[in-house]
XYZ file of C-alpha atoms in Angstrom:
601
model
C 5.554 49.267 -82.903
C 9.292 51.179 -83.370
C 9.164 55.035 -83.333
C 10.377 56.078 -86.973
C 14.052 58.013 -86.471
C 12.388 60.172 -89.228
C 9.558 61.057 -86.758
C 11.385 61.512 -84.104
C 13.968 64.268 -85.709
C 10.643 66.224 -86.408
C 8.859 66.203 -83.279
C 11.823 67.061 -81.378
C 12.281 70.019 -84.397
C 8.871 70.989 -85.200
C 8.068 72.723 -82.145
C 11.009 74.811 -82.784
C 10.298 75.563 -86.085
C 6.939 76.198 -85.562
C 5.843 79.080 -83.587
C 8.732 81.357 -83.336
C 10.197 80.462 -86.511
C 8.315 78.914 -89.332
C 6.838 82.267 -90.013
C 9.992 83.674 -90.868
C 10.567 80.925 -93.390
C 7.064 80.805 -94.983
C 7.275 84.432 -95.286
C 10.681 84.222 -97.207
C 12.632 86.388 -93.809
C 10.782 89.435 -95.697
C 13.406 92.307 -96.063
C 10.978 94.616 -94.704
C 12.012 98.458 -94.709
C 12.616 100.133 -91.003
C 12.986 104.443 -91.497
C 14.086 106.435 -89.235
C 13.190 110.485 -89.881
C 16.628 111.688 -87.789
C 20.024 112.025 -90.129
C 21.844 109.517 -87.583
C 19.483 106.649 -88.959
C 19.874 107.765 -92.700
C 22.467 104.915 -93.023
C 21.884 101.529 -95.163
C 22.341 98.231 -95.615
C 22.710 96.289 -99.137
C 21.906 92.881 -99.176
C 22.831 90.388 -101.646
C 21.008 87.498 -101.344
C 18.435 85.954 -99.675
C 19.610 83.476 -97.250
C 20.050 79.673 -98.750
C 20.030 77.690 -95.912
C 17.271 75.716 -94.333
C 17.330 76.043 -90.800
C 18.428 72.888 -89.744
C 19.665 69.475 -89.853
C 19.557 65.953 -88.181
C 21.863 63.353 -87.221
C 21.475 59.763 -87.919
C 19.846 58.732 -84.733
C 17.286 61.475 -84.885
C 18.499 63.939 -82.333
C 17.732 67.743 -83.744
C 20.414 69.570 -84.642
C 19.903 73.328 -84.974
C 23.000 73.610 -87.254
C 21.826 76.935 -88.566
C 22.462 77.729 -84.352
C 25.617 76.026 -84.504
C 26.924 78.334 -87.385
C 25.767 81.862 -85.760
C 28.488 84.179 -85.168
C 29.748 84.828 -81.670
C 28.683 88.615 -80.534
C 32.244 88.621 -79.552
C 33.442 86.930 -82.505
C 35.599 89.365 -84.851
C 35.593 88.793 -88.938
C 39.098 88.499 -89.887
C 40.740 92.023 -91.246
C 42.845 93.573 -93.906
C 46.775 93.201 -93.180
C 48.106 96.536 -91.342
C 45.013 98.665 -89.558
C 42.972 96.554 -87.691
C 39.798 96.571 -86.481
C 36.198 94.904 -86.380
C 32.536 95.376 -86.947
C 30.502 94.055 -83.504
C 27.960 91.508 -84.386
C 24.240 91.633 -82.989
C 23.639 88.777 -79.792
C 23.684 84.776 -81.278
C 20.201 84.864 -81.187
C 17.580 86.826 -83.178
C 14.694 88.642 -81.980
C 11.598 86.844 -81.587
C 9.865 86.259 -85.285
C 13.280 87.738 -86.980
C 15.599 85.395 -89.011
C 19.068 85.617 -87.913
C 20.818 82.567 -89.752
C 23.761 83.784 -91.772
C 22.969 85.049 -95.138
C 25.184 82.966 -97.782
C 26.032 85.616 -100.430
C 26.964 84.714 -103.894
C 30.843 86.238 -104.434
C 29.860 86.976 -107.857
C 26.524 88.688 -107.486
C 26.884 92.328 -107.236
C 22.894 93.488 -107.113
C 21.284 94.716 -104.132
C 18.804 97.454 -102.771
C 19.154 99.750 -100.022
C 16.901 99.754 -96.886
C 16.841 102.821 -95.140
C 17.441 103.142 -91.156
C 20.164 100.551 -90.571
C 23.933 101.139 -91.185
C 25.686 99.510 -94.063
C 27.137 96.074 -92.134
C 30.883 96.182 -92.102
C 30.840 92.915 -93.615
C 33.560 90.859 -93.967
C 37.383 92.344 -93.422
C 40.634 90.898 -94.473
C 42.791 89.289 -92.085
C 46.257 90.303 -91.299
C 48.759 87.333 -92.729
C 46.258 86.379 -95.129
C 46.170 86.912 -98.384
C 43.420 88.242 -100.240
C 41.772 85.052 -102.441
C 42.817 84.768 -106.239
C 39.218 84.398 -107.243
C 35.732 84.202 -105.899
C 33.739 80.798 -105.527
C 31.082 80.434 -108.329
C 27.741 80.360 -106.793
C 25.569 77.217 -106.439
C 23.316 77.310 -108.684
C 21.685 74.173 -107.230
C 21.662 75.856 -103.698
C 17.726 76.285 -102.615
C 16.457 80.256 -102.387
C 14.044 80.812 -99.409
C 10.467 81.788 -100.889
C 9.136 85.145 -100.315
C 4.827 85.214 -99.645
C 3.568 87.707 -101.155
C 0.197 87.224 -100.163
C -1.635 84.911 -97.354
C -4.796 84.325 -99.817
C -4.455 81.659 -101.760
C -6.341 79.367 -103.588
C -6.758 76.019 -101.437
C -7.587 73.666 -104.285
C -5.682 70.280 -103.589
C -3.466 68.564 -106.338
C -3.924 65.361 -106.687
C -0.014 64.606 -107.105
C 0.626 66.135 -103.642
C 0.164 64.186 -100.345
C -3.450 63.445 -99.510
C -4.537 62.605 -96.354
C -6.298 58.833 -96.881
C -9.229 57.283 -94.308
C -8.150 54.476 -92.427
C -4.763 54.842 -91.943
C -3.223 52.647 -89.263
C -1.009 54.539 -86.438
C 1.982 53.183 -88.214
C 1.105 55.158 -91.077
C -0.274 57.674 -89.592
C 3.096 58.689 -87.813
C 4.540 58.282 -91.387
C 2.562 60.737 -92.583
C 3.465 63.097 -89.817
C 6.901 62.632 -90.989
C 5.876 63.599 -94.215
C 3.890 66.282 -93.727
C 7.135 67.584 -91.937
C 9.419 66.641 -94.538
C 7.381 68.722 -97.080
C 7.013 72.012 -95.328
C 10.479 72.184 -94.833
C 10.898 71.608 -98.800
C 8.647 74.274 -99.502
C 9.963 76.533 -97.154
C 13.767 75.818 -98.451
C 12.923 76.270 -101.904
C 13.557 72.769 -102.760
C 9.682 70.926 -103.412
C 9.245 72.753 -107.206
C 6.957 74.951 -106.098
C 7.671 78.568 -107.360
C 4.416 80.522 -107.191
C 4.183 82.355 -103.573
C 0.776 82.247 -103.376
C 0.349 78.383 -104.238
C 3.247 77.355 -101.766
C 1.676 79.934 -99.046
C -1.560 77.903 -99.297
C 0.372 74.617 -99.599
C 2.441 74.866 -96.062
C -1.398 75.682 -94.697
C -3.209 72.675 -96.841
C -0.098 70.295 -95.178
C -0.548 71.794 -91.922
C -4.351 71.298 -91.611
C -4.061 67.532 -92.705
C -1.245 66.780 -89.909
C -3.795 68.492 -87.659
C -6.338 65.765 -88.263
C -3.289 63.105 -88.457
C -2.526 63.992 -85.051
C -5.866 63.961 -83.915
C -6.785 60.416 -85.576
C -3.419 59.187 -84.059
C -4.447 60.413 -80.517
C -7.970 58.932 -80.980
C -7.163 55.474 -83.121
C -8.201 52.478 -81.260
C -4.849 50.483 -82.065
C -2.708 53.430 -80.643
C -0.483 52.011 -77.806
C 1.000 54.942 -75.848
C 4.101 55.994 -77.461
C 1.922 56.428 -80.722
C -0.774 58.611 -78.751
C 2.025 60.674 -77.589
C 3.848 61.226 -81.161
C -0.302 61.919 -82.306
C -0.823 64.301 -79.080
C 2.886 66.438 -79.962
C 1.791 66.370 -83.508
C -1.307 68.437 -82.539
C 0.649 71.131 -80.937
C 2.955 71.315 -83.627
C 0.320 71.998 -86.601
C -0.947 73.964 -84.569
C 1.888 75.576 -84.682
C 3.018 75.358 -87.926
C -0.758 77.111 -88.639
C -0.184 79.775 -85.884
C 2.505 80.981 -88.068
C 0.907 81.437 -90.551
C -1.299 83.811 -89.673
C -4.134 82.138 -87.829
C -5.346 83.617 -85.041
C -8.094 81.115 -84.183
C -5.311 78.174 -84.610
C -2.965 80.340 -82.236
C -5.526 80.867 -79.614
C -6.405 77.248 -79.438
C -2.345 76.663 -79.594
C -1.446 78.944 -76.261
C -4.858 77.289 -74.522
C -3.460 73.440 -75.492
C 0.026 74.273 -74.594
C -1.170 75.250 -70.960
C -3.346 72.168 -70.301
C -0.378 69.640 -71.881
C 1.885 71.016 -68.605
C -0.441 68.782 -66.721
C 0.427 65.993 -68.919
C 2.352 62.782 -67.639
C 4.180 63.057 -71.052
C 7.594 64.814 -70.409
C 8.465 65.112 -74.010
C 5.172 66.865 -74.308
C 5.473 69.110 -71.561
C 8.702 70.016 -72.891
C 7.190 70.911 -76.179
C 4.481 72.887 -74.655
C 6.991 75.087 -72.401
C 8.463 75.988 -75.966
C 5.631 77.112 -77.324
C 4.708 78.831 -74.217
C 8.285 80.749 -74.485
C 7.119 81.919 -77.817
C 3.798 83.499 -76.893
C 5.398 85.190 -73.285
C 8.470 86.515 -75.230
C 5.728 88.311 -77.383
C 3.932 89.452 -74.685
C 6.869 91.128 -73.421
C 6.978 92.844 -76.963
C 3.589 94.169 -76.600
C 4.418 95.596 -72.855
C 2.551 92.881 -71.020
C 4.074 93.579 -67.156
C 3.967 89.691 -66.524
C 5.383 88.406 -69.174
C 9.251 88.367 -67.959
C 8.182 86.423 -65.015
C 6.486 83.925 -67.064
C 9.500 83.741 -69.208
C 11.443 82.743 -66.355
C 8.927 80.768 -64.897
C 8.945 78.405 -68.174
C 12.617 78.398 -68.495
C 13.439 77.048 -65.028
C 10.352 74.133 -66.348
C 12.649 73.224 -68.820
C 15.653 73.256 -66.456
C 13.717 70.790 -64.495
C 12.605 68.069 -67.653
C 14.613 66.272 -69.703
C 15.793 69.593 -71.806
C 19.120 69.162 -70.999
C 19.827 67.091 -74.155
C 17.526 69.539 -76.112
C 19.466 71.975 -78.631
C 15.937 73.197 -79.970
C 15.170 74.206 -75.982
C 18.655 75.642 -75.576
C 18.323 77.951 -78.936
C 14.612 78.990 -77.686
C 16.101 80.147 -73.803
C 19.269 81.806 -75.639
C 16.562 83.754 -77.711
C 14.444 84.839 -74.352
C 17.743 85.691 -72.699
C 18.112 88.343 -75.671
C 14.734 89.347 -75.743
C 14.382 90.012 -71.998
C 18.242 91.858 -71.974
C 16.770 94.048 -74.990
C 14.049 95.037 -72.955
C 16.186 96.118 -69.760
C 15.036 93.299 -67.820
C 18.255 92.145 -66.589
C 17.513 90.644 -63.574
C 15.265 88.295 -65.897
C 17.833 88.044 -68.299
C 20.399 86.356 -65.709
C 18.367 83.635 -64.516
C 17.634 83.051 -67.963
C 21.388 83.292 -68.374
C 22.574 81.158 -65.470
C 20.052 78.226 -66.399
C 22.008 77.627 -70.211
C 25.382 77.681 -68.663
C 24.519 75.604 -65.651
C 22.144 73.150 -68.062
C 24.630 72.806 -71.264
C 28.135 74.634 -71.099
C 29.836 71.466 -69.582
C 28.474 69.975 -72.184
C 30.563 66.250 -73.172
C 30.198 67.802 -76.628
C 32.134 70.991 -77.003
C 30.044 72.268 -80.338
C 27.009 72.811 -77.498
C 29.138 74.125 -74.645
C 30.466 76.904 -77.425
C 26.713 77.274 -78.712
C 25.879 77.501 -75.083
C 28.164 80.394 -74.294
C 26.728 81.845 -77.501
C 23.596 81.829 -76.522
C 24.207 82.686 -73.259
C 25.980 85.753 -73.751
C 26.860 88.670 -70.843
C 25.228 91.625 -69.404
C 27.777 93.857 -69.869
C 27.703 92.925 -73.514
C 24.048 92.732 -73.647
C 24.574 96.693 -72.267
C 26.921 97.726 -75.134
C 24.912 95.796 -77.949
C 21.663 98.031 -76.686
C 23.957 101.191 -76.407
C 25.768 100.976 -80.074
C 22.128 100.041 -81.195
C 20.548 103.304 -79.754
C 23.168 105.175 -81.292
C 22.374 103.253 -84.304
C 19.037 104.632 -84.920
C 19.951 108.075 -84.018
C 18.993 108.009 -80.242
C 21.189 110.630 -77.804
C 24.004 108.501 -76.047
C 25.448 109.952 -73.052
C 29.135 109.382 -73.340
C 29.619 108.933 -69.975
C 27.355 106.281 -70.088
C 28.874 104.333 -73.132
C 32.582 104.976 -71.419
C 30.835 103.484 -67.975
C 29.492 100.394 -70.083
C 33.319 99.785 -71.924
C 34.833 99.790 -68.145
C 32.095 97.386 -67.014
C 33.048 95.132 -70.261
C 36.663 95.410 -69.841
C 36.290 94.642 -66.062
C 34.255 91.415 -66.925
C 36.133 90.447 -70.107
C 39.563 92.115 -70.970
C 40.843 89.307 -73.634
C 40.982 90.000 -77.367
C 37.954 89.282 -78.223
C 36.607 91.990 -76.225
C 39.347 94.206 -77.602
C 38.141 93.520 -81.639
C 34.382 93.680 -80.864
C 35.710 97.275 -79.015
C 37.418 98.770 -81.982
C 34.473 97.619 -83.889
C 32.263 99.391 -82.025
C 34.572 102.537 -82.313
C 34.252 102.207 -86.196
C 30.681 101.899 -86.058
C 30.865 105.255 -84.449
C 33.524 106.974 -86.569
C 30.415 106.035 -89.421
C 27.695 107.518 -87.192
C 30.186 111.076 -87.104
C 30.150 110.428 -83.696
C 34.010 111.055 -82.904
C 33.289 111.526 -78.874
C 32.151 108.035 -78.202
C 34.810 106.423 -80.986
C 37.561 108.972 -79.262
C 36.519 107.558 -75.917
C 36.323 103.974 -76.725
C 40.051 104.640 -78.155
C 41.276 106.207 -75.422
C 39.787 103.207 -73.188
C 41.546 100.524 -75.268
C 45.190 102.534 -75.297
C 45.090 102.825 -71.598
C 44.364 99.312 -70.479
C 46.089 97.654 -73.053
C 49.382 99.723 -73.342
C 51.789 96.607 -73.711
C 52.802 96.429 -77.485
C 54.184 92.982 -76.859
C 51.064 91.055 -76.240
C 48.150 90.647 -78.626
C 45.875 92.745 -77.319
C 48.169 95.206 -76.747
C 48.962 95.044 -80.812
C 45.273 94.789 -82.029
C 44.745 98.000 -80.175
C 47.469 99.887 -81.865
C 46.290 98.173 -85.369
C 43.396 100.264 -84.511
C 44.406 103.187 -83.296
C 47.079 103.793 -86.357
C 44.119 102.726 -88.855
C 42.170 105.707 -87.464
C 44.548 108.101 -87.525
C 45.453 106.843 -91.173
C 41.788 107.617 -91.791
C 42.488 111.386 -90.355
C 45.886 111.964 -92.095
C 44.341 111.160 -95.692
C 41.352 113.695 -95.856
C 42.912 116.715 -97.744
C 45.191 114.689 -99.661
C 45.520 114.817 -103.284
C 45.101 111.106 -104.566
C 46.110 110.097 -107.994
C 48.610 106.608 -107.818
C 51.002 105.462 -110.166
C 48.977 102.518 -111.007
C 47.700 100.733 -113.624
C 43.875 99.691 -114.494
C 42.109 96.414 -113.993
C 42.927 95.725 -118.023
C 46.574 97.390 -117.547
C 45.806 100.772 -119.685
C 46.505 104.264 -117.776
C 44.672 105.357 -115.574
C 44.588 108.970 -113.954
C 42.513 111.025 -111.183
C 43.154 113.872 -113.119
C 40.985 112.596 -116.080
C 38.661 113.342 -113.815
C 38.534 117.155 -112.549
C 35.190 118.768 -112.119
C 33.896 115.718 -110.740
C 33.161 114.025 -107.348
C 35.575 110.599 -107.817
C 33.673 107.802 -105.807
C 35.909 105.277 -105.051
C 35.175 102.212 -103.405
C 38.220 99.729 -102.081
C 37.001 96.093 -103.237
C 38.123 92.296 -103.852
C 36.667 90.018 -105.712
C 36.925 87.425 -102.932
C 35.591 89.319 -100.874
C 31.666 90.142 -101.754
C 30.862 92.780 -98.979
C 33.557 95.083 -100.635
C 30.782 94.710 -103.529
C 27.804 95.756 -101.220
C 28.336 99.359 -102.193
C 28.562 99.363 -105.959
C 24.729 99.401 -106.798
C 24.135 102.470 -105.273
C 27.238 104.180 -106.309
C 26.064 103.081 -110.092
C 22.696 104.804 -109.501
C 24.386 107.891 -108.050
C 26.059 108.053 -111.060
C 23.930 107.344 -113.458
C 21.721 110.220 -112.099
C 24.395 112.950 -111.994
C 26.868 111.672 -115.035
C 28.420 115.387 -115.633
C 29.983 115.464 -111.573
C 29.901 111.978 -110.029
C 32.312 109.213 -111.569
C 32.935 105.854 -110.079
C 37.013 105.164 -110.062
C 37.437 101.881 -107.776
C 40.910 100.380 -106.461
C 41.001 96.694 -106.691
C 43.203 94.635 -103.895
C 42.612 91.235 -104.969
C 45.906 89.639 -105.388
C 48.515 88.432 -108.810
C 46.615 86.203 -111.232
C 43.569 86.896 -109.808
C 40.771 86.913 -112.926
C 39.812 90.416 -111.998
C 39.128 91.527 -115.948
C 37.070 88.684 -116.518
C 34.878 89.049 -113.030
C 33.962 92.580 -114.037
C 32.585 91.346 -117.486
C 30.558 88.484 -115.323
C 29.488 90.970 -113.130
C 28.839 94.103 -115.686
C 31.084 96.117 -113.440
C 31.158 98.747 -116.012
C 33.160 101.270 -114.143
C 37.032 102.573 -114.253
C 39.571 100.562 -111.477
C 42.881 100.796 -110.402
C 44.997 97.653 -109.571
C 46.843 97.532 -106.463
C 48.244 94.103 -106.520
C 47.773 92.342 -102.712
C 50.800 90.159 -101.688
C 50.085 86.903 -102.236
C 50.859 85.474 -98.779
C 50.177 88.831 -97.257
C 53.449 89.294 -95.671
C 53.411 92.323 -97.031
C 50.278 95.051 -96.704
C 48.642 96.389 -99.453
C 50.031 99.821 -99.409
C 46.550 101.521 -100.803
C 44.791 99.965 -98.025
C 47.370 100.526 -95.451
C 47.484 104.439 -96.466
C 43.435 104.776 -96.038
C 43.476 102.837 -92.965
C 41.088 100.250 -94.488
C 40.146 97.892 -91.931
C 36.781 96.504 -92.771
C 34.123 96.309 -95.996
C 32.785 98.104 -97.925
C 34.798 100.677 -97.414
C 34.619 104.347 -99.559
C 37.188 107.298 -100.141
C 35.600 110.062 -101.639
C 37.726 112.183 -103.706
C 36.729 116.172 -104.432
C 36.496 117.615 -107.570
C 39.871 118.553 -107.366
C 40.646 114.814 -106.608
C 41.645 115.586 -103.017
C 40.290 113.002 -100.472
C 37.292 114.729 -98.792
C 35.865 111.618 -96.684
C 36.259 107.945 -95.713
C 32.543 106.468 -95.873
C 31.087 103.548 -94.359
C 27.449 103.977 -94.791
C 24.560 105.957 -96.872
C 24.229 108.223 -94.216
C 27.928 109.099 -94.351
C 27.953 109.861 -98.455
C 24.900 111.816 -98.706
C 25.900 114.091 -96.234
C 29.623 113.650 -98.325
C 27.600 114.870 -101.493
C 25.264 117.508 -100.349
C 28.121 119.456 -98.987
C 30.425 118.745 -102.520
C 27.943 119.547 -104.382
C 26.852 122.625 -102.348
């Protein structure tokens, strides 16, 4: 009897999926609403779209492939930027927190609605690189591209449909593994978007109805009196993976009887089920530590260094799980934790034969001293009190450990961040750190740190400024500032191949539409010659006025708008007076609120 490929890609997977992360897809990665009552956290971010992916893939011989992991952005890992100022946003760690979706959100150039969540700056999103050019046009989305769903509701009705897959009697254990494969195969459609099923509800109560009936499977497989070994394994790894699958879903009696199983299986003879176990056993202690549970670090470690010691090494499922409890632990100031987590990924996977897994692997593993500035930016974030001492102490530590250009970007990102937050001291500090060490204009990071340092004192030599260009509109007509005394000019920077720059444009449209008589909306596109900009607007109902500054084509020349505002990242806002002088340079919310209440004061 020949283990299915098909089976073996989803017992390998499921596990993953399961605990720590099916939850996140059955619930749709819920874009719940985090508020913070202090002014530094009255900052936003405006999604476009829910993320499209599912979260992974398989190769032909059945080996998992967490490609969703594969794709993650490097913490260090700088988006490219506009040509002239230069600078980057820095990126959260490569792995999420533990039942939070981080797998890149694929936004649709053309779609320009969003909402705003209070608490959380507005992302920098995606800047333009220097020696590129700006795209002619936007991609058209996809419309065939799956949407995640989002549960509204855990109640459902539990009524079976006859045309879905039923459970029969008397299956043998060849079919019986089939239908585990299955049962796999069709959560992951309903969770992707892709099965036909649109209600909520009714696909909430079909991932459970699926998951129940793989339960049994498993348990008929274990028990079936034709089993040979191999299939009582696949039935026995089965059982911990509905269980699983049902944990996430919110119940508690299946995730008690989950943690209990996953203990006793470490006892097992069955190294692929042992494995299994210590992942689900990951999940529950990296919870604990969430809930304050003194222990639960220890146990982390104490399951990771299990792993080390099974066959885990060729396991990217057991690689993404440690990278999360490395991030977890480091979030929670348990650094000593956090290192052995560390060391075990680098010494298990980064001399990897395959260099996609020895780059995921120093992903995943990340650094303390970055781990230290990622907490630090994210303190300041929320509105916590940073000691500048303390941040400066943390950028020597980083530039000790790492001075290379990544470091450098992911730096005068951080500044940014900070110029955002009105916190000049800690941006003027990390400045000042990045001129000093890297003083040589002839190498590269010598050059990205004058980019940067130019760009921000761009940004401080345009407020005051009278702003009205000698430049056409988006259909070619006039176009004038002065149109436009009385009123507070919002003007957002933007390119239609680049959607971030859109991010903004929702809630500048609402601000507008509640104050017509002294807020207008008067944007300045930088997409480049030919570029359909007049017909994206009509696509997009981007009903508002908009300059054209024309981008080079090959960008080896900078777009002189951008250059004079010291763009160097999206969305990006200058805020013109109502005597069309430039008043502010905003990045988030936060920032144009407080812009507005003291215009319109």
């Amino acid at each position: 009897m020949s283990r299915s490929p098909r089976f073996v890609h989803s017992l390998r997977y499921s596990v993953y999926l399961s605990f720590a992360f099916l939850a996140v897809i059955a619930l749709g990665c819920s874009n719940s609403e985090t508020t913070d009552s202090s002014d530094a956290a009255d900052d936003a971010k405006l999604p476009f779209t829910q993320p499209t992916d599912s979260v992974g893939d398989v190769n032909s011989a059945g080996e998992g492939r967490a490609d969703a992991a594969a794709n993650t952005d490097d913490a260090r890992q700088t988006p490219p930027r506009l040509s002239g100022p230069a600078s980057a946003s820095p990126s959260s760690a490569a792995m999420p927190e533990h039942a939070h979706s981080d797998h890149p959100d694929h936004e649709h150039p053309n779609e320009v609605s969003g909402a705003a969540t209070a608490g959380e700056v507005i992302p920098m999103g995606e800047a333009i690189p220097a020696g590129e050019a700006i795209p002619a046009g936007a991609a058209q989305p996809d419309e065939s591209t799956p949407k995640l769903l989002t549960i509204a509701d855990p109640a459902a009705n539990e009524t079976a449909d006859p045309k879905r897959r039923q459970l029969r009697a008397n299956l043998t254990p060849d079919e019986l593994r089939e239908f585990l494969a299955g049962a796999d195969s069709d959560i992951q459609a309903i969770a992707s978007g892709t099965s036909g099923i649109q209600d909520p509800k009714e696909a909430f109560a079909e991932m459970r109805r699926i998951s129940q009936m793989k339960l049994e499977a498993s348990r008929r497989l274990q028990n079936h009196a034709d089993a040979n070994a191999e299939a009582r394994s696949d039935g026995a790894r089965g059982e911990l993976q509905s269980l699983s699958h049902l944990a996430a879903l919110g119940d508690l009696k299946s995730a008690q009887e989950l943690e209990k199983l996953a203990t006793t299986n470490l006892d097992s003879e069955d190294q692929a089920l042992v494995t299994d176990s210590r992942l689900v056993l990951i999940g529950f202690a990296i919870e604990s530590l969430q809930n304050g549970e003194a222990d639960a670090p220890q146990r982390i470690v104490q399951q990771v260094r299990g792993l080390a010691n099974s066959d885990a090494s060729s396991d990217i499922p057991a690689m993404m799980v440690m990278g999360q409890a490395r991030q977890v632990l480091s979030q929670f100031d348990h650094n000593a934790e956090a290192k052995a987590v560390r060391d075990t990924i680098i010494e298990l996977y980064a001399d990897s034969s395959d260099p996609q897994i020895a780059k995921m692997a120093a992903q995943l593993a990340g650094s303390v001293q970055f781990d230290e500035i990622d907490r630090l930016l994210q303190q300041a974030i929320v509105g916590e009190s940073i000691d500048t001492d303390r941040w400066t102490a943390a950028v020597d530590a980083l530039l000790t450990a790492s001075p290379d250009l990544q470091t450098v970007q992911y730096l005068a990102g951080a500044a940014l961040q900070f110029e955002g937050l009105n916190r000049q001291d800690l941006a003027t500090a990390t400045y000042n750190k990045l001129q000093s060490q890297f003083s040589d204009p002839n190498t590269a990071t010598g050059q990205e740190v004058q980019l940067a340092i130019r760009a921000r004192q761009s940004r401080i030599d345009a407020i005051g400024k009278t702003f009205d260009p000698d430049l056409k509109s988006i259909d070619g007509g006039e176009l004038s500032i002065a149109d436009y005394r009385g009123k507070i000019v919002l003007m957002p920077l933007w390119a239609m191949g680049f959607p971030e720059s859109l991010q903004l444009i929702p809630h500048l449209q609402e601000l507008e539409e509640q104050s017509p008589d002294e807020i207008a909306i008067v944007g300045v596109n930088l997409d480049p010659t030919n570029a359909p900009v007049a017909e994206f607007m009509r696509q997009n109902k981007l009903n508002f006025s908009s300059y054209r500054a024309e981008s080079s084509a090959t960008a080896e020349v900078p777009n002189q708008v951008a250059a004079r505002f010291g763009m160097v990242s999206m969305p990006f806002l200058v805020v013109l007076d109502q005597e069309g002088r430039v008043a502010s340079i905003d990045y988030t919310i936060g920032q144009l609120q407080q812009t507005l209440k003291r215009l319109q004061n």
